[in-house]
Each structure stands twice: as C-alpha cells, then as structure tokens.
C-alpha cells in the first residue's frame, strides 16, 4: 500500500517492510530516533518521535491504561504505564528515496563554530551554495499549491511581500506548547540573511506583522509568547522565517544559529549593508562540505 | 490495590482514581508532564515521561504497529504510528502525599517576551534595578578573593580591562561536554549590555581573547567549540560573560536571551550608541517584578 493524496488520512502497512540498516542518531531526552534503511529496495530515512503528553487525554490515560508497579520508597513510587495505542502515538516521517545528503543531515556529528566575514561569504560560501544547487522543489510545490495546500495556515499572495505560513514538519499541531510554523516568501531569489538589504524591509515587516496576527487568530497565542527568527546558515536557501513558542526549546533556537527577526529589521534600518558586511558566526557539522571549504581556505 | 514491595512488579489500578486538578508544567520537547491532583483524598503529584525509543524494539515496532498516513509531498511523507502498548510505555512517578513544597518545585512559571526600547530602559528598567538594589556582594567577594578563590581558572588583574574567569555553579567540571564558565569584570560600574559603549571595546576584546586562550590551555577546547555571550536581562547587574561548550544546550543560550560577544563587539564598533538606542527583546517570568512594571506602563 503506497498510494494516497495530501490530506487523505488512511491506514497503510508501508513500514512493515522497512529494513533498518543503521541508527543515525537518537535522543533519550527528546524521545527521537533517526534510522537509515531500505523501503522496497529504495534508500530511506525514517524519523520517529514520540508525541507530547496532552492534558486533554489525561483522564482517559489514567482510566484506560495498564499500570505496573516498579518501585516504592516512602512517599515516592514509580510505575510503567501502558496506554491504549490511540493515546500514545509516534510521529513518523519517511524520506524516500533518501540521498546521501539526507543521511548526512540526520547523522549525529560534532560541530564547529565558523567565522564568516562578508568576503568569506563571497569567496567561499556563495560559490559552494551555487555549485551544490540544493533542490528547493518542495518549497516551490508549497508556493504553487501542488503540495501541502491543506496545511497552509495563512497566505499573503503578494509577489513582492507575500508569503505562505504553515506548520513545520517537526510540529504535530496537537498542542500549542511546541508551536512551530514557517513563513516561506513568495519571492524566490532571496537565499538567506546575507542577501537582505533595506529593500527587503517591507517584506520582513509584512511577515512579522501578518505572521503574528495569523498565529493569534488561529492559535490564540499573542506576540509576547512567540520567538520569531531566521537561521544562518539556513537548511535550505529560500528565505523563510521561524515562528516558535517562547519557552519551547525548539532545535535551532540557540544564539549560535538564530537571528531574531526584530533585530534583523532594526539592523537593516540602521545599515542597509549590515548583513553583507558583518562577520557572522554559525556552527557547521564535521561532515558539512562547507566546513571543508573553510578549512581549505585556512579559515578554521 | 496499594501494597507492593521494592522490585516487586505487579499490575495495579491505583491511578484510575487519580483526579487531576492542575498541570504544573510540561515539556513538548521532552515528552513530560507534571500533574497535581488527588489520590484517595490525599494530595499527590504525578510525573509522566514517555520512554526513549529503543533500537532493539524497532523491528517489532515496524511490523506490529498500526500506521496512518497524514501527508505526502515529493520524497517526504508523515504518518501516525500506533505501537502495541508494551513497546510504548510511559514512566510514571507518584509523590503521595505531596506537600506544597513538592508542588512549587514542579510548577512552571510562564514567560512573556518583553520589548524594551532605549526609552523604556531609562524610564522602567533602570529605576526598577536601582530601587531593588540587588546585592552583588558575592561577586565582590570573588573579585576580592574573599570567596571561591580556589575556583578561579584565570585572572587578568587589570582594573580597566581585567576579569576573573571561573566555573559556573551549574557545571560540575567532571567533563568538558557541558563546560560552563563565567568571566566577571573587575570594573564594577557596568550593569549590563545597556551600559556598553565603544569605550568598553578594549575590555570586551580582552575578555574574548584571554578567556578563549585560558579555556584552550586548561580544557583543551579551541574557540571553534565555544559559545561566548552575554545575557540580557542578566541575572545580576555586574557585567559578566558566559563561555559554554558549543553543542551543549546550556540553559539561557537561546536567541531570546543570549547576545554573542562577537556581535556585541561588532555592533559597538559600528555604533557606540547601539545598546543605548536599540529595542531589546527578552523573556520575563510571570512572577518577575520587572514584568509588572512593564504592564503598569502599558508596554505589555
């Protein structure tokens, strides 16, 4: 069973034939595991993540589960709770066929902080990005409503300042505690922070304003509960903005990778060349091709 | 059913009578929830945490679960996996009877993102800091070697650009994986980021340079493995710089609170008034007195 359309939820047994070849990484803290393997003779990556515990299911969880006592000591006792399957799902993402690049992306790796001057960007990073020509076909599919159209939370269709707002894959949308949305610009020629000048202020301000309004309307979360930022380096070179819930330690919200949209706007207002001239710092994984380029250039 | 001995695993229905009164805190990222309630008329705290995904159960997980397709786009698809209960347990801890102290321990305080203009700093934040006159006696004790003298990793005794570098209390110094050091300036009149001008560049550059050198010497960690930043708001108003290991998700390293020292230096080089005039964003807990001041001023 392998057919299906976007938004069409039905039961399948596609994973019963999955053959694990290696665990790429896992996190006991986050209850995730990234697995490499074969799915009907094709290379695949399968990502499993247990779902957050929802307050609205607690009553059923306590009455409908099996419970086994493990340990008792004074006022403390521990148990193993076995909930009914529909209350305890695992969010599963399949990438198939997966390329070597996908495998690398999910493989646990050491990271190094890179110092990229404006000149380094022009002579090292930009040529590397252009040579790789990373596919952003899936982004274009979203913008053209060829995929994920039913997931769109908000759209401003304007060609210059417009964008599509939709949930990030990492978010299962069951609770606002780990809210994670992405705003993708309709403009297709902005690769990253490095391309931004004061010309883009109307675009950035529009995303900031309308993104916050849409989230307030749809999820009842005010701006004071949101962290709105860009990544540098981004994981794909089509400008996008991250909206995550304040207090949720979203992966990639650390100071070494995230740039507050509000700061980006202020910096461009003060200096249109800010992101063309500043030295930017970001972590690169040991197996990242870009890191090799920085090493070859004697910049690490 | 309530009896049982340590190590004696048996089935019980003790939680089916649990009455939830409030969720004290939860983490969508860690899949945990802390609940307050009643268990047979006694106050209780119940802690649920989903278990990590184990590699040795993957084969059975893939063959023995139900799977529902959610979304498909290009090479990506997402599913909801419903594993059999014995493969997908929830670790459950019960504290009963629980005291008010237990409840407070597990209670999470909500945070709000505050927007502080340069003017807000002068009219709201600065008067609040001054009125509170938070004690930094413990900082002076360190600088004067009246306390923690044996913990000092490095010192530059210069009155203008000097500082003391020592391990943060959060770090047990057992391994470099979660390295966390603090550099405290000998200058005593710099409260925070907001006080910095280009006059302080020699101080900041000295901390950056000599701090990195000292950490390389003592812990064999090069600058490319370090995250060096200031907090705003800081937790005490005597200028200090955080050095943490890149890859260790130290509390407070998120973009909403951390300011890269390298960025601070560049910003001050470009504009001596940068941190006096910019709007800065930071989270404040619901019970923080400063938050009330922002609310009173109609700024939230």
Coordinates of C-alpha atoms in Angstrom, one line a residue, chain A residues 41-296:
Chain A
X41 CA 14.6 -1.5 -2.4
X42 CA 15.0 2.2 -2.1
X43 CA 17.2 4.1 0.4
X44 CA 15.1 5.7 3.1
X45 CA 15.4 7.6 6.3
X46 CA 12.7 7.1 8.9
X47 CA 12.4 9.5 11.8
X48 CA 10.4 8.6 14.9
X49 CA 9.4 11.0 17.6
X50 CA 7.1 10.2 20.5
X51 CA 4.3 12.8 20.8
X52 CA 4.0 15.2 23.7
X53 CA 1.6 14.2 26.5
X54 CA -1.7 16.0 26.1
X55 CA -3.6 17.4 29.0
X56 CA -6.9 16.6 27.4
X57 CA -6.1 12.9 27.3
X58 CA -5.1 12.6 30.9
X59 CA -8.4 11.3 32.3
X60 CA -8.6 8.6 29.7
X61 CA -4.9 7.8 30.1
X62 CA -5.4 7.2 33.8
X63 CA -8.5 5.1 33.5
X64 CA -7.8 3.3 30.2
X65 CA -4.1 2.1 30.7
X66 CA -2.4 -0.8 32.3
X67 CA -0.1 0.1 35.2
X68 CA 2.7 -1.9 36.6
X69 CA 4.4 -1.0 39.9
X70 CA 8.2 -0.9 39.7
X71 CA 9.4 0.6 43.0
X72 CA 8.0 2.1 46.2
X73 CA 10.0 4.1 48.7
X74 CA 8.4 6.3 51.4
X75 CA 6.1 8.8 49.6
X76 CA 7.6 8.0 46.2
X77 CA 6.6 5.2 43.8
X78 CA 7.3 4.5 40.2
X79 CA 5.3 2.6 37.6
X80 CA 5.3 1.6 34.0
X81 CA 2.1 2.9 32.3
X82 CA 0.9 1.2 29.1
X83 CA -1.7 3.4 27.5
X84 CA -4.0 2.4 24.7
X85 CA -2.3 2.9 21.3
X86 CA -4.6 5.7 20.1
X87 CA -3.5 7.8 23.1
X88 CA 0.2 7.2 22.6
X89 CA 1.3 7.7 19.0
X90 CA 4.7 8.1 17.4
X91 CA 5.1 10.8 14.8
X92 CA 6.8 9.2 11.9
X93 CA 8.5 10.9 9.0
X94 CA 9.7 9.0 6.0
X95 CA 12.2 10.4 3.4
X96 CA 12.2 8.0 0.4
X97 CA 14.2 7.8 -1.8
X98 CA 16.8 9.4 0.5
X99 CA 20.1 10.7 -0.8
X100 CA 23.5 10.6 0.8
X101 CA 22.8 14.2 1.8
X102 CA 19.7 13.3 3.8
X103 CA 21.6 10.6 5.6
X104 CA 24.3 13.1 6.4
X105 CA 21.8 15.6 7.6
X106 CA 20.4 13.2 10.3
X107 CA 23.7 11.6 11.2
X108 CA 25.0 12.8 14.6
X109 CA 28.1 14.9 14.1
X110 CA 30.4 17.2 16.0
X111 CA 30.0 20.8 15.2
X112 CA 32.5 23.7 14.8
X113 CA 31.8 27.4 15.1
X114 CA 32.8 29.1 11.8
X115 CA 33.6 32.8 11.5
X116 CA 32.4 34.1 8.1
X117 CA 33.4 37.6 7.0
X118 CA 31.5 39.3 4.2
X119 CA 34.4 38.5 2.0
X120 CA 34.3 34.8 3.1
X121 CA 30.7 34.7 2.1
X122 CA 31.5 35.9 -1.5
X123 CA 34.6 33.7 -2.0
X124 CA 33.8 30.5 0.0
X125 CA 30.1 30.2 0.9
X126 CA 28.3 31.6 -2.1
X127 CA 30.3 29.6 -4.7
X128 CA 29.7 26.5 -2.6
X129 CA 25.9 27.1 -2.4
X130 CA 25.7 27.7 -6.1
X131 CA 27.7 24.7 -7.0
X132 CA 25.6 22.4 -4.8
X133 CA 22.3 23.8 -6.3
X134 CA 20.3 22.3 -3.4
X135 CA 16.8 21.4 -4.6
X136 CA 14.0 23.6 -3.2
X137 CA 11.4 21.9 -5.4
X138 CA 9.4 21.0 -2.4
X139 CA 9.3 24.7 -1.5
X140 CA 8.0 25.6 -4.9
X141 CA 5.4 22.9 -4.6
X142 CA 4.1 24.6 -1.5
X143 CA 4.1 28.0 -3.1
X144 CA 2.2 26.7 -6.1
X145 CA -0.3 24.6 -4.0
X146 CA 1.0 21.4 -5.6
X147 CA 1.6 20.0 -2.2
X148 CA 0.6 20.6 1.4
X149 CA -2.1 23.1 0.3
X150 CA -4.4 22.0 3.1
X151 CA -1.7 22.7 5.7
X152 CA -1.5 26.4 4.9
X153 CA -2.4 28.4 8.0
X154 CA -2.2 31.8 6.3
X155 CA -1.2 33.2 2.9
X156 CA -0.4 36.7 1.6
X157 CA -0.3 36.1 -2.1
X158 CA 1.6 39.3 -3.0
X159 CA 4.5 38.6 -5.2
X160 CA 6.9 41.1 -3.5
X161 CA 5.9 41.0 0.2
X162 CA 3.8 37.9 0.3
X163 CA 4.4 34.6 2.0
X164 CA 2.9 31.2 3.0
X165 CA 2.7 30.3 6.6
X166 CA 2.4 26.6 7.5
X167 CA 3.3 24.2 10.3
X168 CA 6.9 22.9 10.4
X169 CA 7.2 19.2 9.9
X170 CA 8.6 18.9 13.5
X171 CA 5.2 20.1 14.9
X172 CA 2.3 17.6 15.2
X173 CA -0.1 20.5 15.8
X174 CA -1.8 18.7 18.6
X175 CA -0.9 21.4 21.2
X176 CA 0.4 24.9 21.1
X177 CA 3.1 24.2 23.6
X178 CA 5.6 23.3 20.9
X179 CA 4.1 25.5 18.2
X180 CA 6.4 25.7 15.2
X181 CA 5.5 27.4 12.0
X182 CA 7.5 28.5 9.0
X183 CA 6.8 31.5 6.8
X184 CA 8.1 31.0 3.2
X185 CA 8.4 34.0 1.0
X186 CA 6.8 34.1 -2.5
X187 CA 10.0 35.9 -3.7
X188 CA 12.3 33.1 -4.9
X189 CA 15.6 34.9 -5.3
X190 CA 16.5 35.5 -1.6
X191 CA 18.8 32.8 -0.5
X192 CA 19.4 33.8 3.1
X193 CA 20.1 36.6 5.6
X194 CA 23.2 37.5 3.5
X195 CA 21.0 38.7 0.6
X196 CA 18.9 41.0 2.7
X197 CA 19.1 44.8 2.4
X198 CA 16.8 47.6 3.4
X199 CA 14.9 47.0 0.2
X200 CA 13.5 43.9 1.9
X201 CA 12.2 45.8 5.0
X202 CA 8.6 45.8 3.6
X203 CA 8.8 42.0 3.1
X204 CA 10.2 41.4 6.6
X205 CA 7.8 43.7 8.3
X206 CA 4.9 42.1 6.5
X207 CA 5.9 38.6 7.5
X208 CA 6.5 39.8 11.1
X209 CA 3.2 41.6 11.4
X210 CA 0.9 39.2 9.5
X211 CA 2.6 36.1 10.8
X212 CA 1.9 37.2 14.4
X213 CA -1.7 38.2 13.6
X214 CA -2.4 34.8 11.9
X215 CA -1.0 32.9 14.9
X216 CA -3.0 35.0 17.3
X217 CA -6.2 34.3 15.3
X218 CA -5.6 30.6 14.7
X219 CA -3.8 29.5 17.9
X220 CA -4.7 32.3 20.3
X221 CA -1.1 33.0 21.1
X222 CA -0.1 36.7 21.3
X223 CA 3.2 38.1 20.1
X224 CA 4.6 38.0 23.7
X225 CA 4.6 34.2 23.6
X226 CA 6.5 33.9 20.3
X227 CA 10.1 33.7 19.2
X228 CA 10.4 34.8 15.6
X229 CA 13.8 34.3 13.9
X230 CA 15.8 33.3 10.8
X231 CA 18.6 30.7 10.7
X232 CA 22.0 31.3 9.4
X233 CA 23.1 29.1 7.8
X234 CA 19.6 28.0 6.9
X235 CA 18.9 24.4 6.0
X236 CA 17.6 25.5 2.5
X237 CA 18.4 28.6 0.5
X238 CA 15.0 30.1 0.0
X239 CA 14.2 32.8 2.6
X240 CA 12.0 31.6 5.4
X241 CA 11.2 32.7 8.9
X242 CA 10.7 30.5 12.0
X243 CA 7.8 31.1 14.5
X244 CA 8.2 29.1 17.7
X245 CA 6.5 29.2 21.1
X246 CA 8.6 31.1 23.7
X247 CA 9.5 28.6 26.4
X248 CA 9.7 25.7 23.9
X249 CA 13.3 24.9 23.4
X250 CA 13.0 24.3 19.7
X251 CA 16.0 22.8 18.0
X252 CA 18.0 25.6 16.3
X253 CA 16.8 28.4 18.6
X254 CA 20.3 28.9 20.1
X255 CA 22.2 32.2 19.7
X256 CA 24.7 30.4 17.5
X257 CA 22.2 29.9 14.7
X258 CA 19.1 32.0 15.3
X259 CA 18.7 35.7 14.4
X260 CA 15.7 37.5 15.9
X261 CA 13.6 39.0 13.0
X262 CA 13.1 42.1 15.1
X263 CA 16.9 42.6 15.3
X264 CA 17.3 41.9 11.6
X265 CA 14.8 44.6 10.9
X266 CA 16.5 47.1 13.2
X267 CA 19.9 46.3 11.8
X268 CA 18.8 46.8 8.2
X269 CA 17.1 50.1 9.2
X270 CA 20.3 51.4 10.6
X271 CA 22.6 50.0 7.8
X272 CA 21.3 48.5 4.5
X273 CA 24.7 46.7 4.2
X274 CA 24.6 45.2 7.7
X275 CA 24.3 41.5 6.6
X276 CA 26.6 42.0 3.6
X277 CA 29.5 43.3 5.6
X278 CA 29.2 41.7 9.1
X279 CA 31.1 38.7 10.2
X280 CA 28.6 36.1 11.0
X281 CA 29.2 33.1 13.2
X282 CA 27.5 29.7 12.9
X283 CA 28.1 26.0 13.7
X284 CA 28.9 23.6 10.9
X285 CA 28.9 19.8 11.3
X286 CA 32.1 17.9 10.8
X287 CA 30.8 16.3 7.6
X288 CA 29.4 19.5 6.1
X289 CA 31.0 20.2 2.7
X290 CA 31.1 23.9 3.5
X291 CA 33.3 23.2 6.5
X292 CA 35.9 21.6 4.3
X293 CA 35.8 24.7 2.1
X294 CA 36.5 26.9 5.1
X295 CA 39.4 24.6 6.1
X296 CA 40.8 24.6 2.6

